[in-house]
Amino acid sequence: MAARTGGQGGKQPTINDVAALAGVSKKTVSRVINRSEFISEKTRLAVQKAIETLGFVPNPQARALAFRRNFLIALLHDNPNAQTVLNFQQGVLDAIKDSDLALLVRPVDRGSDKMLDDVRTFLEKQRPIGAMLLPPISENDELARLCEDLGVRYVRVGSALLDDAKHCVSSNDREVVGEAVRRLIALGHRRIGFVRGPAGFRSAAEREKGFREALAEAGLRLADEHYAPGNYRYTAGIEAGEKLLSLAEPPTAIFCSNDEMAAGVMSVAHGKGIAVPGQLSIIGFDDSPTATHIWPTLSTVRWPIREMGVRAARTLVADFLGPSARIPDGESPVLASTFVERQSVAPPAGKA
Amino acid sequence: MAARTGGQGGKQPTINDVAALAGVSKKTVSRVINRSEFISEKTRLAVQKAIETLGFVPNPQARALAFRRNFLIALLHDNPNAQTVLNFQQGVLDAIKDSDLALLVRPVDRGSDKMLDDVRTFLEKQRPIGAMLLPPISENDELARLCEDLGVRYVRVGSALLDDAKHCVSSNDREVVGEAVRRLIALGHRRIGFVRGPAGFRSAAEREKGFREALAEAGLRLADEHYAPGNYRYTAGIEAGEKLLSLAEPPTAIFCSNDEMAAGVMSVAHGKGIAVPGQLSIIGFDDSPTATHIWPTLSTVRWPIREMGVRAARTLVADFLGPSARIPDGESPVLASTFVERQSVAPPAGKA
DNA sequence: CGTCTAAAAGACACCGGTGTCAAAAGCAAG
DNA sequence: CTTGCTTTTGACACCGGTGTCTTTTAGACG
């Protein structure tokens, strides 16, 4: 492997080269790079020109060392939904686009008992300025404590207000689930089934809460037989579908705590010859690609994951992103999810 | 924001602290860190102990500066399939797990005319050791040239042999598409439709080639009316389905160049009351999550994306990964894709 | 025109490691 | 006990930037 470190066949210019060309000291060049105010316009322009002539780009490692701080932020995730991770990541990148920051992405195995050690090693080795924790690991308090101990800033992303606005970004899932369920009720549905997310996940608990509240408002209650546990996976949707759709009086609508499980329920309906949405309405959650790739297309709740990425980054490192990224004091860390109605929802049979 | 740079309330120990505690020079500590062979066992153990006592972790920025090389590799992608990106990423992380390397992830907007500039800026700023290019941007020769010019190693990941084994990792898509098509033919299908990927994508061309070759082997040919263009998106699948399934004599099987388009075709079939697989067999490509989330589940081609991630990383930075990562000379850079048969394939109507 | 002050620029150490080369230590042979 | 060699260790410069403090310069004022 060639030992070249870059440049069209030569070495990258350094701050010394720029200083020599501009006829100033390297410290002055440094001031220009860092937009110091104590510099005359004339000098600034001369240095600027030298920088451009040479195509100088400051070495981030050297800066990191001198600043005693690198320009990395980390995204820690263990989300089963790849699209979610990537959308969030895109939001973060939108936010840091014009800054000096770069993004390190780090999948985490929440099942592993070495998880905390792994993360600790990672953080100690890379020493990012801050870390963003995606659900479900954002719900892990030990992880947050670890960041705190290591002096790494952190932001937890979740579906419920976890902490304070400084360490948290979330969306109003509970309310929007309620909205979706009210829509079903307005269409005439009375027997509405529910497929839950995994135990111990705050998101799952929130969605269930929103569901139950909306039912209660309308004077309905969730029959035990219309309740199915789940784990956010397709196969859990299959099992839930088998359970709910084999009942003597099956529900006329089913709310599933995510799209994958909704797709599973829909498969079972197809297999049993139950028309969707004619005989069964289905609602999911996530607005994953699957939601528009199945037939009929799935009504679902879209959470503003990309915007949450932007917000998380701003919450974490507003001081690196320029004034436009500043989040006004007291601004709520809760972003709005929306109910997206598609083909999978209709009035119950006999109510057209 | 507190100015702490880490550690349980204090500063991180440096190499000097270790040297002082062990009673040696910092250079000796450096030798231990870097597993130099010119060091006595006695000294090594003493230094080792000091390192552990202090919980010393070398500062990666300082090392990067002194080594004149950082320990980052970059993953550049613009893949519409998030799962693919994440799986590949996981493979890369598997490969670099026990090394000093870290992974930078960088989405690229291939539509933008500033794309090359963006990537150049990124590479100049971060100066990763190497970059991995995922399809479709791996097919961009200018991008590869840019890496070359900047002295950044690169590996192109793709569905066809793009270059030489040093810069390329791919899978044998063409052959496996042939296998899938031969399976359809063996089941009795004679009118087999084809939905193509976007023009200018090598992957699309490869898949078409495999398809046509298999037909030709069996003495069949692709009727023009059974051919539909596409762009790898769901909506293109819808359009293709509308076209192919409105024919007086529609195909009894359709090969789609990816799963999303297959899902679109399947939706159209459902809408028209055409039973899948009873009246129409469908095959996709990618084995994306969608493939198992639709009903009936989709037969498809799975490419070994995670293994390709491992291989790409090893190809790129074998010299950083220890002897077990070494790729034997002459080993083929082509990994095996596999045909996965699921519910969406059956003999044509009347041939059961 | 000299004095005073604030703004601008520079000198030099330093961040935490590694490379180079010379010095010290260990050891066998004379 | 030297000598001569190899192995091990250390001193010191250096990577490419920034922080601190000092010096120089420019402008205001008497």
Short mmCIF file of C-alpha atoms in Angstrom, two decimals, chain A residues 4 6-9 12, chain B residues 76 108 114-124 131 133 140-154 156:
data_model
loop_
_atom_site.label_atom_id
_atom_site.label_comp_id
_atom_site.label_asym_id
_atom_site.label_seq_id
_atom_site.Cartn_x
_atom_site.Cartn_y
_atom_site.Cartn_z
CA ARG A 4 0.69 8.66 0.43
CA GLY A 6 -3.40 12.35 0.31
CA GLY A 7 -3.21 15.12 -2.18
CA GLN A 8 -2.62 14.91 -5.88
CA GLY A 9 0.51 12.89 -5.50
CA GLN A 12 -1.39 17.83 2.25
CA LEU B 76 -20.26 5.83 1.59
CA VAL B 108 -24.19 10.52 -0.30
CA LYS B 114 -22.26 18.66 -5.84
CA MET B 115 -21.90 15.03 -4.95
CA LEU B 116 -18.26 14.72 -5.89
CA ASP B 117 -17.40 17.94 -4.10
CA ASP B 118 -19.24 16.80 -1.02
CA VAL B 119 -17.39 13.54 -0.94
CA ARG B 120 -14.09 15.27 -1.59
CA THR B 121 -14.69 17.64 1.29
CA PHE B 122 -15.62 14.77 3.51
CA LEU B 123 -12.56 12.73 2.62
CA GLU B 124 -10.22 15.69 2.95
CA ALA B 131 -13.63 4.10 1.91
CA LEU B 133 -18.57 2.31 -1.75
CA ASN B 140 -19.38 5.69 -10.27
CA ASP B 141 -15.90 5.69 -11.74
CA GLU B 142 -15.26 9.31 -10.91
CA LEU B 143 -15.76 8.54 -7.26
CA ALA B 144 -13.20 5.78 -7.40
CA ARG B 145 -10.80 8.10 -9.17
CA LEU B 146 -11.36 10.71 -6.50
CA CYS B 147 -10.35 8.24 -3.82
CA GLU B 148 -7.32 7.31 -5.82
CA ASP B 149 -6.33 10.96 -6.24
CA LEU B 150 -6.74 11.65 -2.55
CA GLY B 151 -4.70 8.64 -1.59
CA VAL B 152 -7.65 7.02 0.14
CA ARG B 153 -7.94 3.29 -0.33
CA TYR B 154 -11.26 2.13 -1.60
CA ARG B 156 -16.30 -1.04 -4.53
#
